[in-house]
CSV table of C-alpha atoms in Angstrom, one decimal:
chain,number,residue,atom,x,y,z
X,623,UNK,CA,-102.4,-33.2,-61.6
X,624,UNK,CA,-98.8,-32.4,-61.1
X,625,UNK,CA,-98.1,-28.4,-61.1
X,626,UNK,CA,-94.4,-29.1,-61.9
X,627,UNK,CA,-93.1,-28.0,-65.4
X,628,UNK,CA,-91.0,-29.9,-67.8
X,629,UNK,CA,-87.8,-27.9,-68.3
X,630,UNK,CA,-84.6,-28.1,-70.3
X,631,UNK,CA,-81.4,-26.5,-68.6
X,632,UNK,CA,-78.6,-25.3,-70.7
X,633,UNK,CA,-75.5,-27.1,-70.3
X,634,UNK,CA,-73.6,-26.3,-67.4
X,635,UNK,CA,-69.7,-26.1,-67.4
X,636,UNK,CA,-68.5,-26.5,-63.9
X,637,UNK,CA,-65.0,-25.2,-63.4
X,638,UNK,CA,-62.2,-26.5,-61.3
X,639,UNK,CA,-61.5,-23.6,-59.4
X,640,UNK,CA,-64.5,-21.0,-58.7
X,641,UNK,CA,-62.6,-17.9,-59.8
X,642,UNK,CA,-62.5,-19.1,-63.2
X,643,UNK,CA,-66.3,-18.3,-63.2
X,644,UNK,CA,-65.5,-14.6,-62.4
X,645,UNK,CA,-64.8,-12.2,-65.2
X,646,UNK,CA,-63.8,-8.5,-65.2
X,647,UNK,CA,-64.6,-5.8,-67.7
X,648,UNK,CA,-61.2,-4.2,-68.9
X,649,UNK,CA,-62.9,-0.9,-69.8
X,650,UNK,CA,-64.9,-0.2,-66.6
X,651,UNK,CA,-63.7,-2.9,-64.2
X,652,UNK,CA,-67.0,-4.6,-63.6
X,653,UNK,CA,-66.8,-8.1,-62.1
X,654,UNK,CA,-69.4,-10.8,-63.4
X,655,UNK,CA,-70.1,-14.6,-62.9
X,656,UNK,CA,-72.9,-14.4,-65.6
X,657,UNK,CA,-72.1,-15.6,-69.0
X,658,UNK,CA,-73.2,-12.4,-70.8
X,659,UNK,CA,-71.2,-11.2,-73.9
X,660,UNK,CA,-71.3,-7.5,-73.2
X,661,UNK,CA,-70.4,-5.7,-69.8
X,662,UNK,CA,-74.0,-4.5,-68.1
X,663,UNK,CA,-72.3,-1.5,-66.9
X,664,UNK,CA,-70.7,-0.2,-69.8
X,665,UNK,CA,-72.3,-2.3,-72.7
X,666,UNK,CA,-68.9,-2.9,-74.4
X,667,UNK,CA,-67.8,-6.5,-75.2
X,668,UNK,CA,-64.6,-6.5,-73.4
X,669,UNK,CA,-65.3,-9.1,-70.3
X,670,UNK,CA,-62.2,-11.3,-70.0
X,671,UNK,CA,-61.7,-14.1,-67.1
X,672,UNK,CA,-59.9,-12.5,-64.1
X,673,UNK,CA,-56.8,-15.0,-64.7
X,674,UNK,CA,-56.2,-13.2,-68.3
X,675,UNK,CA,-56.3,-9.9,-66.5
X,676,UNK,CA,-54.0,-11.1,-63.8
X,677,UNK,CA,-51.4,-12.3,-66.3
X,678,UNK,CA,-51.6,-8.9,-68.3
X,679,UNK,CA,-50.9,-7.2,-64.9
X,680,UNK,CA,-48.2,-9.5,-64.1
X,681,UNK,CA,-46.7,-8.8,-67.5
X,682,UNK,CA,-47.0,-5.3,-67.6
X,683,UNK,CA,-45.3,-4.8,-64.0
X,684,UNK,CA,-42.6,-7.1,-65.5
X,685,UNK,CA,-42.1,-4.9,-68.8
X,686,UNK,CA,-42.0,-1.9,-66.8
X,687,UNK,CA,-39.2,-3.3,-64.2
X,688,UNK,CA,-37.2,-4.2,-67.4
X,689,UNK,CA,-37.6,-0.7,-69.0
X,690,UNK,CA,-36.5,1.2,-65.9
X,691,UNK,CA,-33.4,-1.0,-65.9
X,692,UNK,CA,-32.7,-0.2,-69.5
X,693,UNK,CA,-33.4,3.4,-69.0
X,694,UNK,CA,-31.3,3.7,-66.1
X,695,UNK,CA,-28.6,1.9,-68.3
X,696,UNK,CA,-29.0,4.6,-71.4
X,697,UNK,CA,-28.6,7.1,-68.8
X,698,UNK,CA,-25.4,6.0,-67.4
X,699,UNK,CA,-24.4,5.6,-71.1
X,700,UNK,CA,-25.3,9.2,-71.7
X,701,UNK,CA,-23.4,10.5,-68.9
X,702,UNK,CA,-20.2,8.4,-69.8
X,703,UNK,CA,-17.0,10.6,-70.0
X,704,UNK,CA,-15.0,8.4,-72.2
X,705,UNK,CA,-16.3,5.8,-75.3
X,706,UNK,CA,-14.5,3.1,-72.8
X,707,UNK,CA,-16.9,4.3,-69.8
X,708,UNK,CA,-20.0,4.3,-72.2
X,709,UNK,CA,-19.3,1.1,-73.5
X,710,UNK,CA,-18.6,-0.6,-70.0
X,711,UNK,CA,-21.7,1.0,-68.5
X,712,UNK,CA,-23.7,-0.2,-71.5
X,713,UNK,CA,-22.5,-3.5,-71.4
X,714,UNK,CA,-22.9,-3.7,-67.6
X,715,UNK,CA,-26.4,-2.4,-68.0
X,716,UNK,CA,-27.6,-5.1,-70.7
X,717,UNK,CA,-26.1,-8.0,-68.3
X,718,UNK,CA,-28.3,-6.9,-65.6
X,719,UNK,CA,-31.3,-6.4,-67.8
X,720,UNK,CA,-30.6,-9.9,-69.1
X,721,UNK,CA,-30.2,-11.3,-65.5
X,722,UNK,CA,-33.6,-9.6,-64.6
X,723,UNK,CA,-35.3,-11.0,-67.9
X,724,UNK,CA,-34.0,-14.5,-67.5
X,725,UNK,CA,-35.3,-14.2,-63.8
X,726,UNK,CA,-38.7,-13.0,-64.9
X,727,UNK,CA,-38.9,-15.7,-67.3
X,728,UNK,CA,-38.2,-18.4,-64.4
X,729,UNK,CA,-41.0,-17.2,-62.1
X,730,UNK,CA,-43.5,-15.8,-64.6
X,731,UNK,CA,-46.2,-18.7,-63.5
X,732,UNK,CA,-45.8,-18.0,-60.0
X,733,UNK,CA,-45.8,-14.1,-60.4
X,734,UNK,CA,-49.4,-14.7,-62.4
X,735,UNK,CA,-50.7,-16.3,-59.6
X,736,UNK,CA,-49.2,-13.5,-57.2
X,737,UNK,CA,-51.0,-11.0,-59.5
X,738,UNK,CA,-54.3,-12.8,-59.4
X,739,UNK,CA,-54.4,-13.2,-55.5
X,740,UNK,CA,-53.7,-9.5,-55.3
X,741,UNK,CA,-56.2,-8.7,-57.8
X,742,UNK,CA,-59.1,-10.6,-56.1
X,743,UNK,CA,-57.7,-9.5,-52.9
X,744,UNK,CA,-57.5,-5.6,-53.5
X,745,UNK,CA,-61.1,-5.7,-55.3
X,746,UNK,CA,-62.9,-7.9,-53.0
X,747,UNK,CA,-65.5,-5.7,-51.7
X,748,UNK,CA,-66.0,-4.7,-55.4
X,749,UNK,CA,-66.5,-8.2,-56.5
X,750,UNK,CA,-69.2,-8.6,-53.6
X,751,UNK,CA,-71.0,-5.7,-54.6
X,752,UNK,CA,-70.8,-6.9,-58.3
X,753,UNK,CA,-72.0,-10.5,-57.6
X,754,UNK,CA,-74.8,-9.1,-55.5
X,755,UNK,CA,-75.9,-7.1,-58.6
X,756,UNK,CA,-75.6,-10.3,-60.7
X,757,UNK,CA,-78.1,-12.1,-58.1
X,758,UNK,CA,-80.4,-9.1,-58.2
X,759,UNK,CA,-80.5,-9.3,-62.2
X,760,UNK,CA,-81.2,-13.1,-61.7
X,761,UNK,CA,-84.0,-12.5,-59.5
X,762,UNK,CA,-85.6,-9.9,-61.6
X,763,UNK,CA,-86.1,-12.1,-64.4
X,764,UNK,CA,-87.5,-14.8,-62.2
X,765,UNK,CA,-91.3,-13.8,-63.0
X,766,UNK,CA,-90.7,-13.7,-66.9
X,767,UNK,CA,-88.4,-16.7,-67.0
X,768,UNK,CA,-87.7,-18.9,-64.1
X,769,UNK,CA,-85.2,-21.3,-65.9
X,770,UNK,CA,-83.3,-18.5,-67.0
X,771,UNK,CA,-83.2,-17.3,-63.4
X,772,UNK,CA,-82.1,-20.7,-62.2
X,773,UNK,CA,-79.5,-20.9,-64.7
X,774,UNK,CA,-78.3,-17.4,-63.5
X,775,UNK,CA,-78.2,-18.3,-59.9
X,776,UNK,CA,-76.5,-21.8,-60.4
X,777,UNK,CA,-73.8,-19.7,-62.1
X,778,UNK,CA,-73.4,-17.3,-58.9
X,779,UNK,CA,-73.8,-20.2,-56.7
X,780,UNK,CA,-70.2,-21.3,-57.6
X,781,UNK,CA,-68.8,-18.3,-55.8
X,782,UNK,CA,-71.6,-17.1,-53.2
X,783,UNK,CA,-72.6,-20.0,-51.5
X,784,UNK,CA,-74.9,-18.5,-48.5
X,785,UNK,CA,-78.2,-19.9,-47.9
X,786,UNK,CA,-79.9,-17.3,-49.2
X,787,UNK,CA,-79.0,-18.6,-53.1
X,788,UNK,CA,-79.6,-22.1,-52.2
X,789,UNK,CA,-82.9,-21.3,-50.7
X,790,UNK,CA,-83.8,-19.3,-54.0
X,791,UNK,CA,-82.6,-22.3,-56.3
X,792,UNK,CA,-84.5,-24.6,-54.1
X,793,UNK,CA,-87.6,-22.8,-54.5
X,794,UNK,CA,-87.0,-22.8,-58.4
X,795,UNK,CA,-86.5,-26.3,-58.6
X,796,UNK,CA,-89.4,-26.9,-56.8
X,797,UNK,CA,-91.5,-25.9,-59.9
X,798,UNK,CA,-89.5,-27.9,-62.2
X,799,UNK,CA,-90.0,-31.4,-63.2
X,800,UNK,CA,-86.7,-33.3,-62.5
X,801,UNK,CA,-85.3,-35.9,-64.7
X,802,UNK,CA,-82.3,-38.2,-64.7
X,803,UNK,CA,-80.5,-36.7,-67.7
X,804,UNK,CA,-80.7,-33.1,-66.0
X,805,UNK,CA,-77.5,-31.7,-64.7
X,806,UNK,CA,-78.7,-31.7,-60.7
X,807,UNK,CA,-76.9,-31.1,-57.8
X,808,UNK,CA,-77.8,-31.6,-54.2
X,809,UNK,CA,-74.6,-31.2,-51.6
X,810,UNK,CA,-74.4,-27.3,-52.9
X,811,UNK,CA,-78.2,-26.7,-51.8
X,812,UNK,CA,-78.1,-28.0,-48.4
X,813,UNK,CA,-79.1,-25.4,-45.8
X,814,UNK,CA,-78.2,-24.7,-42.4
X,815,UNK,CA,-81.7,-25.1,-41.1
X,816,UNK,CA,-84.7,-27.0,-42.0
X,817,UNK,CA,-86.7,-26.2,-44.9
X,818,UNK,CA,-89.6,-28.3,-46.3
X,819,UNK,CA,-89.1,-27.5,-49.8
X,820,UNK,CA,-85.4,-28.5,-49.5
X,821,UNK,CA,-86.7,-31.9,-47.8
X,822,UNK,CA,-89.0,-32.6,-50.7
X,823,UNK,CA,-86.4,-31.9,-53.4
X,824,UNK,CA,-84.2,-34.3,-51.7
X,825,UNK,CA,-87.0,-36.8,-52.0
X,826,UNK,CA,-87.0,-36.4,-55.5
X,827,UNK,CA,-83.5,-36.6,-55.8
X,828,UNK,CA,-83.4,-39.7,-54.2
X,829,UNK,CA,-85.8,-41.1,-56.6
X,830,UNK,CA,-84.2,-40.0,-60.0
X,831,UNK,CA,-80.4,-39.6,-58.8
X,832,UNK,CA,-79.9,-41.8,-55.7
X,833,UNK,CA,-76.1,-41.3,-56.5
X,834,UNK,CA,-76.2,-37.6,-55.5
X,835,UNK,CA,-77.4,-38.7,-52.0
X,836,UNK,CA,-74.4,-38.8,-50.1
X,837,UNK,CA,-72.9,-38.1,-46.5
X,838,UNK,CA,-73.9,-34.5,-46.0
X,839,UNK,CA,-77.6,-35.3,-47.4
X,840,UNK,CA,-77.8,-37.8,-44.8
X,841,UNK,CA,-76.5,-36.0,-42.1
X,842,UNK,CA,-79.0,-33.1,-43.0
X,843,UNK,CA,-82.0,-35.7,-43.2
X,844,UNK,CA,-81.0,-37.5,-39.8
X,845,UNK,CA,-80.8,-34.0,-38.0
X,846,UNK,CA,-84.2,-32.8,-39.4
X,847,UNK,CA,-85.9,-36.4,-39.3
X,848,UNK,CA,-88.6,-35.2,-37.0
X,849,UNK,CA,-89.7,-32.0,-39.0
X,850,UNK,CA,-89.4,-34.3,-42.5
X,851,UNK,CA,-91.9,-36.8,-40.8
X,852,UNK,CA,-94.5,-34.0,-39.8
X,853,UNK,CA,-94.7,-33.1,-43.4
X,854,UNK,CA,-97.5,-34.6,-45.7
X,855,UNK,CA,-95.0,-36.9,-47.5
X,856,UNK,CA,-92.5,-37.0,-44.9
X,857,UNK,CA,-92.7,-40.7,-44.5
X,858,UNK,CA,-92.2,-41.4,-48.1
X,859,UNK,CA,-89.1,-39.1,-48.4
X,860,UNK,CA,-87.2,-40.7,-45.8
X,861,UNK,CA,-88.1,-44.2,-47.1
X,862,UNK,CA,-86.8,-43.1,-50.2
X,863,UNK,CA,-83.5,-41.6,-48.7
X,864,UNK,CA,-83.1,-44.8,-46.9
X,865,UNK,CA,-83.5,-46.7,-49.9
X,866,UNK,CA,-80.8,-44.4,-51.7
X,867,UNK,CA,-78.5,-45.0,-48.6
X,868,UNK,CA,-78.5,-48.6,-48.9
X,869,UNK,CA,-76.4,-48.7,-52.2
X,870,UNK,CA,-73.0,-48.4,-50.3
X,871,UNK,CA,-72.0,-50.4,-47.1
X,872,UNK,CA,-70.4,-47.4,-45.6
X,873,UNK,CA,-73.6,-45.2,-45.8
X,874,UNK,CA,-75.7,-48.3,-44.4
X,875,UNK,CA,-73.4,-49.0,-41.7
X,876,UNK,CA,-73.2,-45.3,-40.7
X,877,UNK,CA,-76.9,-44.6,-40.9
X,878,UNK,CA,-78.1,-48.0,-39.9
X,879,UNK,CA,-80.4,-46.1,-37.2
X,880,UNK,CA,-82.0,-44.1,-39.9
X,881,UNK,CA,-82.4,-47.0,-42.4
X,882,UNK,CA,-83.8,-49.1,-39.6
X,883,UNK,CA,-86.8,-47.0,-38.7
X,884,UNK,CA,-87.9,-47.2,-42.4
X,885,UNK,CA,-86.8,-50.5,-43.4
X,886,UNK,CA,-90.4,-51.6,-43.5
X,887,UNK,CA,-91.1,-49.0,-46.1
X,888,UNK,CA,-88.3,-49.7,-48.5
X,889,UNK,CA,-89.3,-51.1,-52.0
X,890,UNK,CA,-88.5,-54.8,-52.6
X,891,UNK,CA,-85.2,-54.3,-54.5
X,892,UNK,CA,-83.8,-51.8,-52.0
X,893,UNK,CA,-84.8,-54.4,-49.2
X,894,UNK,CA,-83.2,-56.8,-51.3
X,895,UNK,CA,-80.1,-55.3,-51.8
X,896,UNK,CA,-79.8,-54.1,-48.0
X,897,UNK,CA,-80.7,-57.7,-47.3
X,898,UNK,CA,-77.4,-59.1,-49.1
X,899,UNK,CA,-75.5,-56.4,-48.0
X,900,UNK,CA,-76.1,-57.8,-44.2
X,901,UNK,CA,-75.6,-61.3,-45.3
X,902,UNK,CA,-72.3,-60.7,-47.1
X,903,UNK,CA,-71.0,-58.7,-44.0
X,904,UNK,CA,-72.4,-60.4,-40.7
X,905,UNK,CA,-69.7,-59.2,-38.6
X,906,UNK,CA,-70.1,-55.3,-39.2
X,907,UNK,CA,-71.7,-53.7,-36.3
X,908,UNK,CA,-75.2,-53.5,-37.9
X,909,UNK,CA,-76.6,-51.8,-34.4
X,910,UNK,CA,-79.8,-53.8,-34.6
X,911,UNK,CA,-80.3,-53.3,-38.6
X,912,UNK,CA,-79.8,-57.0,-39.3
X,913,UNK,CA,-82.4,-58.1,-36.7
X,914,UNK,CA,-84.8,-55.5,-38.3
X,915,UNK,CA,-84.2,-56.8,-41.8
X,916,UNK,CA,-84.7,-60.5,-40.6
X,917,UNK,CA,-87.9,-59.6,-38.8
X,918,UNK,CA,-89.4,-57.7,-42.0
X,919,UNK,CA,-88.3,-60.8,-43.8
X,920,UNK,CA,-90.2,-63.1,-42.1
X,921,UNK,CA,-93.4,-60.7,-42.0
X,922,UNK,CA,-93.1,-59.5,-45.6
X,923,UNK,CA,-91.1,-61.8,-47.9
X,924,UNK,CA,-91.5,-65.1,-46.2
X,925,UNK,CA,-92.6,-66.9,-49.5
X,926,UNK,CA,-90.4,-64.9,-51.9
X,927,UNK,CA,-88.0,-66.8,-53.1
X,928,UNK,CA,-85.8,-63.9,-54.2
X,929,UNK,CA,-85.0,-62.6,-50.7
I,1132,UNK,CA,-18.2,9.1,-62.0
I,1133,UNK,CA,-22.4,9.7,-62.8
I,1134,UNK,CA,-22.1,6.7,-64.9
I,1135,UNK,CA,-21.0,4.3,-62.3
I,1136,UNK,CA,-23.5,5.6,-59.8
I,1137,UNK,CA,-26.4,5.3,-62.2
I,1138,UNK,CA,-25.0,1.8,-63.1
I,1139,UNK,CA,-24.8,0.9,-59.1
I,1140,UNK,CA,-28.3,2.1,-58.6
I,1141,UNK,CA,-29.3,-0.2,-61.6
I,1142,UNK,CA,-27.4,-2.8,-60.1
I,1143,UNK,CA,-29.0,-2.5,-56.6
I,1144,UNK,CA,-32.5,-2.0,-58.3
I,1145,UNK,CA,-32.2,-5.7,-60.2
I,1146,UNK,CA,-30.7,-7.1,-57.0
I,1147,UNK,CA,-34.1,-5.9,-55.0
I,1148,UNK,CA,-36.2,-7.1,-57.8
I,1149,UNK,CA,-34.3,-10.6,-58.2
I,1150,UNK,CA,-34.6,-11.0,-54.3
I,1151,UNK,CA,-38.2,-10.2,-54.3
I,1152,UNK,CA,-38.9,-12.6,-57.2
I,1153,UNK,CA,-36.7,-15.4,-55.4
I,1154,UNK,CA,-38.5,-14.8,-52.0
I,1155,UNK,CA,-41.7,-15.5,-53.6
I,1156,UNK,CA,-40.7,-18.3,-55.5
I,1157,UNK,CA,-39.7,-19.8,-52.0
I,1158,UNK,CA,-43.3,-19.3,-51.1
I,1159,UNK,CA,-45.3,-20.3,-54.4
I,1160,UNK,CA,-48.9,-19.8,-54.4
I,1161,UNK,CA,-51.2,-22.5,-55.6
I,1162,UNK,CA,-54.5,-22.1,-57.5
I,1163,UNK,CA,-56.5,-23.9,-54.4
I,1164,UNK,CA,-54.8,-21.4,-52.2
I,1165,UNK,CA,-56.1,-18.4,-54.2
I,1166,UNK,CA,-59.7,-20.0,-54.5
I,1167,UNK,CA,-60.0,-21.0,-51.1
I,1168,UNK,CA,-59.1,-17.4,-50.1
I,1169,UNK,CA,-61.4,-15.9,-52.6
I,1170,UNK,CA,-64.5,-18.3,-51.4
I,1171,UNK,CA,-63.7,-17.4,-48.0
I,1172,UNK,CA,-63.7,-13.7,-48.2
I,1173,UNK,CA,-66.8,-14.0,-50.3
I,1174,UNK,CA,-68.7,-16.1,-48.1
I,1175,UNK,CA,-67.5,-15.1,-44.6
I,1176,UNK,CA,-65.3,-18.1,-44.1
I,1177,UNK,CA,-67.7,-20.6,-45.1
I,1178,UNK,CA,-66.4,-22.4,-48.0
I,1179,UNK,CA,-67.6,-25.8,-47.2
I,1180,UNK,CA,-70.3,-26.6,-49.9
I,1181,UNK,CA,-68.3,-28.1,-52.6
């Protein structure tokens, strides 16, 4: 009986830029990558995206500069010794202020980005600390609600991409029943070293979402092929990954060695796909894969009219 | 006299500000740059996972 638990994840909105996940509390300045309504430090509902905060900082700076020019203009008018001098300095000051205002409007977009860059750069240590607190918060709910813990880790992993979070996510995913309709990911979870749970996860993904098996995953599998083979279901994992790799000619050519070693384990539809791929491109450098396919065809599918 | 001195200071201040804006405009920042820098700073230069 399978120990895996059927789960439903909340919809996950991937942002174009990772900093879009980051919010800051306007009251206490705490950063968070989680979707909570209220700041966990001060309890106020004053969390705003960092970009919005940067826009407000840039606007405030521009207003201050303009205000200083206007104040200096007022001072020059105040110290005027004649009406003509006062009018001249007033008009001069207004022209200068107008010029600055016009420039500010022209450069506003770029200044907003500079403010954002400065805000993130200046507070990087604080952001790191607060994201670590986010991670600890996710881990703390792990026992009571593993789905919630996974969802939180998924949000944090947009910004923190170390192996530690990926390892925790893989461990959590290991307990869930994976379905085609789930928002699943793979490349983001790949680790620097070998992890049996990750290898099992790759095998499951290759079954439910073969389209997620891409270059980096295939390289990972190729690098740790020996270790995967030593696992209980190692051969099945490698066969299903090889099956997923034959969906693209590029992968079939690049990983012809890996596919060739498990070609006899491929299910019929995958073998058929590979066979057609080779037949359509006979002059490509298949590195002996074409010969192996021909051999298996003779051995297994000799009487099969489809192959 | 003070009037013109203050006006001169105002003018100089405005020129400095406009030059600063112009120099930043010549080297515009992109969102991609900011994103890359943030990820590199948070992950110790490792931003390969995308």
